[in-house]
Amino acid sequence: MAKTKLKNKIIKSLQKYRFHVLSTVLSLILVAVLILTYQFILQDKFYPQTFVGDQNISFLTKSQALKKIEQIFKKRAKEKIYFNYPQEVFSIDLATASANIDYSILDEILNSQHAGTYLEIIVKQLQTIIFQKRLTPNISLKIDKQLDQIALQVERVPQNAQLLFSENTTEEGTPSADIQIKEGKDGLGLERQALEKTIADYLISGKYQINLPLNSIPPKITTEHVKHAKEALERSLKESVKLKFQGNLWVIDTKQLLALLDLTTGENLLLDKDKTQQYIKKIAQEIDQDVQEGLFEFNTATKRVTAFKPSQEGRKLDTEKTYQLIIQALTSAESKNITLPVAIIKPKNF
């Protein structure tokens, strides 16, 4: 009796185990069939969630995708699109733009989606469940003439700030000056590349930014730069910069400073370096001298001096340091009296 019960129990366990194994095998077969069916469906088609602009090309062959994209592209390429500008609206006629689309990206993505090992392809397909693939083909346009017409109407040349200087004399006979600033104005430029990209985006996606893309162009000479020059001139009216060396004096007064200011290059230098260096070189011509070695020859037979030349020390003005000292004197509250940096070269025989 006990043996019969044990036998029945074993039979039931085997039947239950066989049922689980069969269920598992059938499930695996079903999954495999589904995967194979999915692979068959996608073998020459784009993966799910693949878009070109606003066009969904999922599960389409290349020829089907081309037909779908070409249809909407040709429709959009016959339209006019409009861009807002203060108090005016500009249009771009796409029918005359010879718009052309490069479809090579479709081959690239289709080959990429189907390349790799079987496992790699499965992973790519699973990724499409979560991630979209949006393609942006290159668009070529011929719209230079239309952009030129828009640019003529919207672009503005920047205006440099100016320093207006006039000399006056007070009733007491003291020289003075009237220094005014004419402020600079930003120019305006059409951002052609941004506009072309916006048009290309519309041809692909059907959407675009309606405001005309413009950029502000600062003047070469800014108002802030001219303000610094004005402040330097006003300080020079109160006290001129004086350059000194061994009793010699060179004065940079308001009139001289005006000639040296950088009001044309736009390099944000207070002084025009070339003009200032030329001014310093003229001073150097008065200071610089070559060292001369002394000469003394004595004939012992005649007891006479046969040759004599006194020695002379050499001098060399450091022009770059002088330039920096002038800048420092003009921009700070320190003394306006500059002792020129002159190197002294002593003769070997003195």
mmCIF file of C-alpha atoms in Angstrom:
data_model
loop_
_atom_site.group_PDB
_atom_site.id
_atom_site.type_symbol
_atom_site.label_atom_id
_atom_site.label_comp_id
_atom_site.label_asym_id
_atom_site.label_seq_id
_atom_site.Cartn_x
_atom_site.Cartn_y
_atom_site.Cartn_z
ATOM 1 C CA MET A 1 0.000 0.000 0.000
ATOM 2 C CA ALA A 2 2.818 2.388 0.902
ATOM 3 C CA LYS A 3 4.652 1.492 -2.313
ATOM 4 C CA THR A 4 1.579 2.361 -4.387
ATOM 5 C CA LYS A 5 1.241 5.779 -2.789
ATOM 6 C CA LEU A 6 4.928 6.544 -3.416
ATOM 7 C CA LYS A 7 4.597 5.505 -7.011
ATOM 8 C CA ASN A 8 1.560 7.713 -7.563
ATOM 9 C CA LYS A 9 3.348 10.627 -5.959
ATOM 10 C CA ILE A 10 6.364 10.225 -8.260
ATOM 11 C CA ILE A 11 4.097 10.027 -11.320
ATOM 12 C CA LYS A 12 2.314 13.235 -10.350
ATOM 13 C CA SER A 13 5.652 15.045 -9.790
ATOM 14 C CA LEU A 14 6.922 13.928 -13.198
ATOM 15 C CA GLN A 15 3.716 15.049 -14.869
ATOM 16 C CA LYS A 16 3.934 18.450 -13.160
ATOM 17 C CA TYR A 17 7.627 18.816 -14.118
ATOM 18 C CA ARG A 18 6.885 17.809 -17.705
ATOM 19 C CA PHE A 19 4.127 20.402 -17.880
ATOM 20 C CA HIS A 20 6.525 23.207 -16.708
ATOM 21 C CA VAL A 21 9.231 22.118 -19.145
ATOM 22 C CA LEU A 22 6.725 21.997 -21.989
ATOM 23 C CA SER A 23 5.406 25.448 -21.073
ATOM 24 C CA THR A 24 8.909 26.872 -20.994
ATOM 25 C CA VAL A 25 9.862 25.322 -24.324
ATOM 26 C CA LEU A 26 6.668 26.545 -25.970
ATOM 27 C CA SER A 27 7.281 30.050 -24.603
ATOM 28 C CA LEU A 28 10.815 30.061 -25.959
ATOM 29 C CA ILE A 29 9.595 28.857 -29.321
ATOM 30 C CA LEU A 30 6.950 31.570 -29.366
ATOM 31 C CA VAL A 31 9.541 34.267 -28.526
ATOM 32 C CA ALA A 32 11.869 32.938 -31.195
ATOM 33 C CA VAL A 33 9.047 32.949 -33.764
ATOM 34 C CA LEU A 34 8.128 36.522 -32.829
ATOM 35 C CA ILE A 35 11.774 37.652 -33.112
ATOM 36 C CA LEU A 36 12.191 35.938 -36.454
ATOM 37 C CA THR A 37 8.924 37.415 -37.702
ATOM 38 C CA TYR A 38 10.023 40.865 -36.534
ATOM 39 C CA GLN A 39 13.370 40.396 -38.275
ATOM 40 C CA PHE A 40 11.625 39.362 -41.460
ATOM 41 C CA ILE A 41 9.377 42.433 -41.339
ATOM 42 C CA LEU A 42 12.339 44.801 -40.751
ATOM 43 C CA GLN A 43 14.888 43.139 -43.025
ATOM 44 C CA ASP A 44 14.925 46.007 -45.595
ATOM 45 C CA LYS A 45 13.061 48.672 -43.658
ATOM 46 C CA PHE A 46 13.818 51.508 -41.257
ATOM 47 C CA TYR A 47 13.517 50.724 -37.566
ATOM 48 C CA PRO A 48 10.632 52.058 -35.463
ATOM 49 C CA GLN A 49 10.754 55.693 -34.315
ATOM 50 C CA THR A 50 12.897 56.809 -37.262
ATOM 51 C CA PHE A 51 12.034 60.307 -38.505
ATOM 52 C CA VAL A 52 13.227 62.640 -41.244
ATOM 53 C CA GLY A 53 12.163 66.043 -39.965
ATOM 54 C CA ASP A 54 8.489 65.657 -39.187
ATOM 55 C CA GLN A 55 8.038 62.577 -41.406
ATOM 56 C CA ASN A 56 7.844 59.175 -39.728
ATOM 57 C CA ILE A 57 9.583 56.592 -41.943
ATOM 58 C CA SER A 58 9.340 53.706 -39.487
ATOM 59 C CA PHE A 59 8.778 50.296 -41.161
ATOM 60 C CA LEU A 60 9.248 51.829 -44.640
ATOM 61 C CA THR A 61 11.669 50.665 -47.282
ATOM 62 C CA LYS A 62 14.111 53.193 -48.695
ATOM 63 C CA SER A 63 12.012 53.737 -51.826
ATOM 64 C CA GLN A 64 8.855 54.201 -49.747
ATOM 65 C CA ALA A 65 10.641 56.677 -47.449
ATOM 66 C CA LEU A 66 12.027 58.617 -50.425
ATOM 67 C CA LYS A 67 8.573 58.889 -51.973
ATOM 68 C CA LYS A 68 7.024 60.111 -48.728
ATOM 69 C CA ILE A 69 9.731 62.694 -48.022
ATOM 70 C CA GLU A 70 9.942 63.881 -51.638
ATOM 71 C CA GLN A 71 6.204 64.504 -51.763
ATOM 72 C CA ILE A 72 6.137 66.843 -48.764
ATOM 73 C CA PHE A 73 9.491 68.450 -49.693
ATOM 74 C CA LYS A 74 8.288 69.396 -53.182
ATOM 75 C CA LYS A 75 5.099 70.846 -51.733
ATOM 76 C CA ARG A 76 6.986 73.047 -49.269
ATOM 77 C CA ALA A 77 9.565 74.058 -51.889
ATOM 78 C CA LYS A 78 6.803 75.840 -53.858
ATOM 79 C CA GLU A 79 5.688 78.033 -50.979
ATOM 80 C CA LYS A 80 6.614 81.464 -49.647
ATOM 81 C CA ILE A 81 7.662 81.890 -46.044
ATOM 82 C CA TYR A 82 7.629 85.148 -44.120
ATOM 83 C CA PHE A 83 9.928 86.720 -41.551
ATOM 84 C CA ASN A 84 9.024 89.494 -39.134
ATOM 85 C CA TYR A 85 11.037 92.678 -38.804
ATOM 86 C CA PRO A 86 9.899 95.767 -36.850
ATOM 87 C CA GLN A 87 7.184 97.454 -38.920
ATOM 88 C CA GLU A 88 7.839 95.202 -41.908
ATOM 89 C CA VAL A 89 7.528 91.616 -43.111
ATOM 90 C CA PHE A 90 9.978 90.020 -45.567
ATOM 91 C CA SER A 91 9.221 86.998 -47.726
ATOM 92 C CA ILE A 92 11.392 84.273 -49.211
ATOM 93 C CA ASP A 93 10.052 82.649 -52.366
ATOM 94 C CA LEU A 94 11.144 79.024 -52.167
ATOM 95 C CA ALA A 95 9.888 78.344 -55.709
ATOM 96 C CA THR A 96 12.866 80.324 -57.028
ATOM 97 C CA ALA A 97 15.359 78.974 -54.505
ATOM 98 C CA SER A 98 16.256 75.776 -56.420
ATOM 99 C CA ALA A 99 15.943 73.824 -53.181
ATOM 100 C CA ASN A 100 17.580 70.409 -53.289
ATOM 101 C CA ILE A 101 17.763 67.680 -50.658
ATOM 102 C CA ASP A 102 20.610 65.204 -50.116
ATOM 103 C CA TYR A 103 19.156 61.773 -49.424
ATOM 104 C CA SER A 104 22.493 60.040 -48.756
ATOM 105 C CA ILE A 105 21.762 60.131 -45.019
ATOM 106 C CA LEU A 106 18.971 57.584 -45.599
ATOM 107 C CA ASP A 107 21.474 55.054 -46.953
ATOM 108 C CA GLU A 108 23.799 55.742 -44.037
ATOM 109 C CA ILE A 109 21.179 55.197 -41.349
ATOM 110 C CA LEU A 110 19.599 52.167 -43.074
ATOM 111 C CA ASN A 111 22.981 50.478 -43.417
ATOM 112 C CA SER A 112 23.850 51.390 -39.831
ATOM 113 C CA GLN A 113 20.608 49.953 -38.455
ATOM 114 C CA HIS A 114 21.120 46.608 -40.208
ATOM 115 C CA ALA A 115 24.885 46.280 -39.699
ATOM 116 C CA GLY A 116 26.525 44.135 -37.016
ATOM 117 C CA THR A 117 26.073 40.728 -35.444
ATOM 118 C CA TYR A 118 22.643 39.237 -34.841
ATOM 119 C CA LEU A 119 22.855 40.181 -31.157
ATOM 120 C CA GLU A 120 23.909 43.752 -31.965
ATOM 121 C CA ILE A 121 20.956 44.128 -34.327
ATOM 122 C CA ILE A 122 18.558 42.854 -31.631
ATOM 123 C CA VAL A 123 19.974 45.414 -29.163
ATOM 124 C CA LYS A 124 19.511 48.235 -31.697
ATOM 125 C CA GLN A 125 15.907 47.188 -32.266
ATOM 126 C CA LEU A 126 15.202 47.142 -28.541
ATOM 127 C CA GLN A 127 16.699 50.625 -28.217
ATOM 128 C CA THR A 128 14.201 51.973 -30.747
ATOM 129 C CA ILE A 129 11.442 51.229 -28.248
ATOM 130 C CA ILE A 130 12.841 54.001 -26.018
ATOM 131 C CA PHE A 131 14.856 56.337 -28.274
ATOM 132 C CA GLN A 132 13.801 58.177 -31.413
ATOM 133 C CA LYS A 133 16.122 58.605 -34.380
ATOM 134 C CA ARG A 134 15.681 61.985 -36.097
ATOM 135 C CA LEU A 135 17.554 62.570 -39.341
ATOM 136 C CA THR A 136 18.377 65.977 -40.803
ATOM 137 C CA PRO A 137 19.466 65.751 -44.433
ATOM 138 C CA ASN A 138 21.517 68.550 -45.982
ATOM 139 C CA ILE A 139 19.554 71.107 -47.993
ATOM 140 C CA SER A 140 21.069 73.283 -50.711
ATOM 141 C CA LEU A 141 19.504 76.637 -51.601
ATOM 142 C CA LYS A 142 20.139 79.438 -54.062
ATOM 143 C CA ILE A 143 18.732 82.488 -52.314
ATOM 144 C CA ASP A 144 21.642 84.949 -52.323
ATOM 145 C CA LYS A 145 19.758 87.534 -54.404
ATOM 146 C CA GLN A 146 16.741 87.410 -52.089
ATOM 147 C CA LEU A 147 18.986 87.748 -49.032
ATOM 148 C CA ASP A 148 20.820 90.666 -50.676
ATOM 149 C CA GLN A 149 17.522 92.501 -51.110
ATOM 150 C CA ILE A 150 16.607 91.960 -47.455
ATOM 151 C CA ALA A 151 20.097 93.012 -46.311
ATOM 152 C CA LEU A 152 19.856 96.294 -48.243
ATOM 153 C CA GLN A 153 16.782 97.213 -46.253
ATOM 154 C CA VAL A 154 17.775 96.107 -42.753
ATOM 155 C CA GLU A 155 21.551 96.352 -42.418
ATOM 156 C CA ARG A 156 23.095 99.410 -40.764
ATOM 157 C CA VAL A 157 26.727 100.421 -40.675
ATOM 158 C CA PRO A 158 27.998 101.050 -37.106
ATOM 159 C CA GLN A 159 28.979 104.631 -36.317
ATOM 160 C CA ASN A 160 32.213 105.243 -34.424
ATOM 161 C CA ALA A 161 32.195 107.447 -31.350
ATOM 162 C CA GLN A 162 33.953 110.767 -31.914
ATOM 163 C CA LEU A 163 35.865 113.210 -29.754
ATOM 164 C CA LEU A 164 35.029 116.832 -30.534
ATOM 165 C CA PHE A 165 37.795 119.170 -29.379
ATOM 166 C CA SER A 166 38.009 122.939 -29.730
ATOM 167 C CA GLU A 167 40.491 125.295 -28.114
ATOM 168 C CA ASN A 168 39.278 128.419 -26.314
ATOM 169 C CA THR A 169 40.812 131.291 -24.428
ATOM 170 C CA THR A 170 39.256 132.689 -21.271
ATOM 171 C CA GLU A 171 38.735 136.397 -20.702
ATOM 172 C CA GLU A 172 41.855 136.341 -18.565
ATOM 173 C CA GLY A 173 43.802 135.001 -21.529
ATOM 174 C CA THR A 174 44.188 131.483 -20.104
ATOM 175 C CA PRO A 175 43.968 128.718 -22.711
ATOM 176 C CA SER A 176 41.102 126.248 -22.269
ATOM 177 C CA ALA A 177 39.316 123.659 -24.337
ATOM 178 C CA ASP A 178 35.793 122.435 -25.004
ATOM 179 C CA ILE A 179 35.763 118.630 -25.173
ATOM 180 C CA GLN A 180 32.590 116.826 -26.212
ATOM 181 C CA ILE A 181 31.737 113.234 -27.126
ATOM 182 C CA LYS A 182 29.569 112.127 -30.015
ATOM 183 C CA GLU A 183 28.425 108.693 -28.942
ATOM 184 C CA GLY A 184 28.905 105.662 -31.167
ATOM 185 C CA LYS A 185 25.992 103.630 -32.507
ATOM 186 C CA ASP A 186 25.759 99.897 -33.058
ATOM 187 C CA GLY A 187 25.223 98.644 -36.575
ATOM 188 C CA LEU A 188 22.881 95.870 -37.654
ATOM 189 C CA GLY A 189 23.684 92.825 -39.767
ATOM 190 C CA LEU A 190 21.620 90.063 -41.332
ATOM 191 C CA GLU A 191 22.648 86.612 -40.070
ATOM 192 C CA ARG A 192 22.627 84.877 -43.436
ATOM 193 C CA GLN A 193 23.736 81.443 -42.260
ATOM 194 C CA ALA A 194 21.118 81.396 -39.515
ATOM 195 C CA LEU A 195 18.435 82.458 -42.005
ATOM 196 C CA GLU A 196 19.449 79.757 -44.499
ATOM 197 C CA LYS A 197 19.384 77.146 -41.727
ATOM 198 C CA THR A 198 15.925 78.342 -40.662
ATOM 199 C CA ILE A 199 14.652 77.942 -44.238
ATOM 200 C CA ALA A 200 16.228 74.486 -44.517
ATOM 201 C CA ASP A 201 14.613 73.496 -41.210
ATOM 202 C CA TYR A 202 11.233 74.545 -42.573
ATOM 203 C CA LEU A 203 11.656 72.404 -45.703
ATOM 204 C CA ILE A 204 12.419 69.404 -43.489
ATOM 205 C CA SER A 205 10.160 69.935 -40.488
ATOM 206 C CA GLY A 206 7.480 72.395 -41.635
ATOM 207 C CA LYS A 207 8.338 74.699 -38.718
ATOM 208 C CA TYR A 208 10.569 77.752 -38.443
ATOM 209 C CA GLN A 209 11.396 80.810 -36.328
ATOM 210 C CA ILE A 210 9.449 83.702 -37.852
ATOM 211 C CA ASN A 211 11.660 86.522 -36.525
ATOM 212 C CA LEU A 212 14.318 87.697 -38.968
ATOM 213 C CA PRO A 213 17.728 86.698 -37.523
ATOM 214 C CA LEU A 214 19.851 89.822 -36.998
ATOM 215 C CA ASN A 215 23.026 90.583 -35.089
ATOM 216 C CA SER A 216 24.232 93.794 -33.502
ATOM 217 C CA ILE A 217 27.592 95.097 -34.787
ATOM 218 C CA PRO A 218 29.508 97.287 -32.300
ATOM 219 C CA PRO A 219 31.431 100.276 -33.662
ATOM 220 C CA LYS A 220 35.183 100.065 -34.055
ATOM 221 C CA ILE A 221 35.619 103.067 -31.751
ATOM 222 C CA THR A 222 33.295 102.738 -28.767
ATOM 223 C CA THR A 223 31.861 105.515 -26.630
ATOM 224 C CA GLU A 224 33.609 104.026 -23.592
ATOM 225 C CA HIS A 225 36.981 104.248 -25.337
ATOM 226 C CA VAL A 226 36.425 107.914 -26.270
ATOM 227 C CA LYS A 227 35.408 108.646 -22.660
ATOM 228 C CA HIS A 228 38.825 107.450 -21.473
ATOM 229 C CA ALA A 229 40.489 109.718 -24.050
ATOM 230 C CA LYS A 230 38.353 112.669 -22.893
ATOM 231 C CA GLU A 231 39.322 112.070 -19.265
ATOM 232 C CA ALA A 232 43.016 111.999 -20.221
ATOM 233 C CA LEU A 233 42.654 115.303 -22.100
ATOM 234 C CA GLU A 234 40.847 116.904 -19.166
ATOM 235 C CA ARG A 235 43.622 115.814 -16.810
ATOM 236 C CA SER A 236 46.218 117.248 -19.190
ATOM 237 C CA LEU A 237 44.466 120.631 -19.061
ATOM 238 C CA LYS A 238 45.193 120.723 -15.342
ATOM 239 C CA GLU A 239 48.716 119.313 -15.562
ATOM 240 C CA SER A 240 50.790 118.362 -18.591
ATOM 241 C CA VAL A 241 53.069 115.345 -18.663
ATOM 242 C CA LYS A 242 56.711 116.446 -18.454
ATOM 243 C CA LEU A 243 59.615 114.310 -19.681
ATOM 244 C CA LYS A 244 62.993 115.228 -18.169
ATOM 245 C CA PHE A 245 66.629 114.321 -18.724
ATOM 246 C CA GLN A 246 69.694 116.283 -17.558
ATOM 247 C CA GLY A 247 68.042 119.674 -17.655
ATOM 248 C CA ASN A 248 66.179 119.022 -20.909
ATOM 249 C CA LEU A 249 62.389 119.113 -20.890
ATOM 250 C CA TRP A 250 59.739 117.794 -23.268
ATOM 251 C CA VAL A 251 56.088 118.569 -22.527
ATOM 252 C CA ILE A 252 53.030 116.561 -23.588
ATOM 253 C CA ASP A 253 50.353 119.227 -23.291
ATOM 254 C CA THR A 254 46.715 118.913 -24.318
ATOM 255 C CA LYS A 255 47.379 119.725 -27.971
ATOM 256 C CA GLN A 256 50.251 117.224 -28.204
ATOM 257 C CA LEU A 257 48.226 114.568 -26.396
ATOM 258 C CA LEU A 258 45.341 115.010 -28.841
ATOM 259 C CA ALA A 259 47.740 114.188 -31.683
ATOM 260 C CA LEU A 260 48.877 110.993 -29.907
ATOM 261 C CA LEU A 261 45.507 109.572 -28.813
ATOM 262 C CA ASP A 262 44.277 106.365 -30.419
ATOM 263 C CA LEU A 263 40.958 107.406 -31.951
ATOM 264 C CA THR A 264 41.091 105.403 -35.180
ATOM 265 C CA THR A 265 42.437 101.855 -34.716
ATOM 266 C CA GLY A 266 39.780 100.464 -32.364
ATOM 267 C CA GLU A 267 42.389 98.482 -30.421
ATOM 268 C CA ASN A 268 41.310 100.028 -27.107
ATOM 269 C CA LEU A 269 44.710 101.661 -26.580
ATOM 270 C CA LEU A 270 44.721 105.081 -24.980
ATOM 271 C CA LEU A 271 47.621 106.178 -27.174
ATOM 272 C CA ASP A 272 48.292 105.295 -30.780
ATOM 273 C CA LYS A 273 51.450 103.259 -30.272
ATOM 274 C CA ASP A 274 52.993 104.025 -33.662
ATOM 275 C CA LYS A 275 52.468 107.786 -33.324
ATOM 276 C CA THR A 276 53.691 107.790 -29.742
ATOM 277 C CA GLN A 277 56.792 105.769 -30.602
ATOM 278 C CA GLN A 278 57.588 108.237 -33.399
ATOM 279 C CA TYR A 279 57.287 111.083 -30.887
ATOM 280 C CA ILE A 280 59.569 109.232 -28.442
ATOM 281 C CA LYS A 281 62.115 108.465 -31.188
ATOM 282 C CA LYS A 282 62.432 112.188 -31.915
ATOM 283 C CA ILE A 283 63.305 112.694 -28.260
ATOM 284 C CA ALA A 284 65.745 109.787 -28.480
ATOM 285 C CA GLN A 285 67.529 111.484 -31.369
ATOM 286 C CA GLU A 286 68.347 114.363 -29.000
ATOM 287 C CA ILE A 287 69.482 112.060 -26.195
ATOM 288 C CA ASP A 288 71.133 109.014 -27.759
ATOM 289 C CA GLN A 289 74.859 109.090 -28.460
ATOM 290 C CA ASP A 290 77.489 106.455 -29.171
ATOM 291 C CA VAL A 291 80.179 105.716 -26.637
ATOM 292 C CA GLN A 292 83.635 107.034 -27.623
ATOM 293 C CA GLU A 293 86.805 105.527 -26.281
ATOM 294 C CA GLY A 294 89.484 108.032 -25.268
ATOM 295 C CA LEU A 295 92.774 108.137 -27.175
ATOM 296 C CA PHE A 296 96.131 109.337 -25.872
ATOM 297 C CA GLU A 297 99.420 108.748 -27.708
ATOM 298 C CA PHE A 298 102.791 110.219 -26.556
ATOM 299 C CA ASN A 299 106.047 110.155 -28.521
ATOM 300 C CA THR A 300 108.836 109.676 -25.993
ATOM 301 C CA ALA A 301 111.466 110.672 -28.539
ATOM 302 C CA THR A 302 109.965 114.068 -29.290
ATOM 303 C CA LYS A 303 108.226 114.251 -25.958
ATOM 304 C CA ARG A 304 105.080 115.369 -27.701
ATOM 305 C CA VAL A 305 101.474 114.204 -27.689
ATOM 306 C CA THR A 306 100.828 112.815 -31.166
ATOM 307 C CA ALA A 307 97.155 111.902 -30.799
ATOM 308 C CA PHE A 308 94.455 112.815 -28.331
ATOM 309 C CA LYS A 309 90.708 112.306 -28.228
ATOM 310 C CA PRO A 310 88.656 112.602 -25.063
ATOM 311 C CA SER A 311 86.359 109.714 -24.107
ATOM 312 C CA GLN A 312 82.597 110.172 -24.203
ATOM 313 C CA GLU A 313 79.963 108.150 -22.442
ATOM 314 C CA GLY A 314 77.174 106.595 -24.514
ATOM 315 C CA ARG A 315 73.462 107.117 -23.891
ATOM 316 C CA LYS A 316 70.429 105.101 -24.995
ATOM 317 C CA LEU A 317 66.791 105.980 -24.285
ATOM 318 C CA ASP A 318 64.578 102.987 -23.462
ATOM 319 C CA THR A 319 61.684 103.828 -25.814
ATOM 320 C CA GLU A 320 59.352 101.000 -24.723
ATOM 321 C CA LYS A 321 59.687 101.832 -21.035
ATOM 322 C CA THR A 322 59.174 105.519 -21.857
ATOM 323 C CA TYR A 323 55.931 104.603 -23.631
ATOM 324 C CA GLN A 324 54.719 102.676 -20.567
ATOM 325 C CA LEU A 325 55.652 105.545 -18.228
ATOM 326 C CA ILE A 326 53.654 108.003 -20.345
ATOM 327 C CA ILE A 327 50.623 105.683 -20.263
ATOM 328 C CA GLN A 328 50.966 105.377 -16.478
ATOM 329 C CA ALA A 329 51.202 109.140 -16.035
ATOM 330 C CA LEU A 330 48.101 109.713 -18.186
ATOM 331 C CA THR A 331 45.929 107.104 -16.484
ATOM 332 C CA SER A 332 46.845 107.493 -12.822
ATOM 333 C CA ALA A 333 46.902 110.179 -10.178
ATOM 334 C CA GLU A 334 50.658 109.869 -9.826
ATOM 335 C CA SER A 335 53.154 112.600 -10.661
ATOM 336 C CA LYS A 336 53.160 113.795 -14.249
ATOM 337 C CA ASN A 337 56.916 114.395 -14.090
ATOM 338 C CA ILE A 338 58.844 111.559 -15.748
ATOM 339 C CA THR A 339 62.585 111.106 -15.502
ATOM 340 C CA LEU A 340 63.404 109.462 -18.786
ATOM 341 C CA PRO A 341 64.933 105.968 -18.541
ATOM 342 C CA VAL A 342 68.299 106.460 -20.207
ATOM 343 C CA ALA A 343 71.003 103.801 -20.075
ATOM 344 C CA ILE A 344 74.525 105.223 -19.634
ATOM 345 C CA ILE A 345 77.391 103.305 -21.261
ATOM 346 C CA LYS A 346 80.767 104.135 -19.791
ATOM 347 C CA PRO A 347 83.824 104.044 -22.062
ATOM 348 C CA LYS A 348 86.419 101.398 -21.266
ATOM 349 C CA ASN A 349 89.140 104.030 -21.019
ATOM 350 C CA PHE A 350 88.059 107.096 -19.084
#
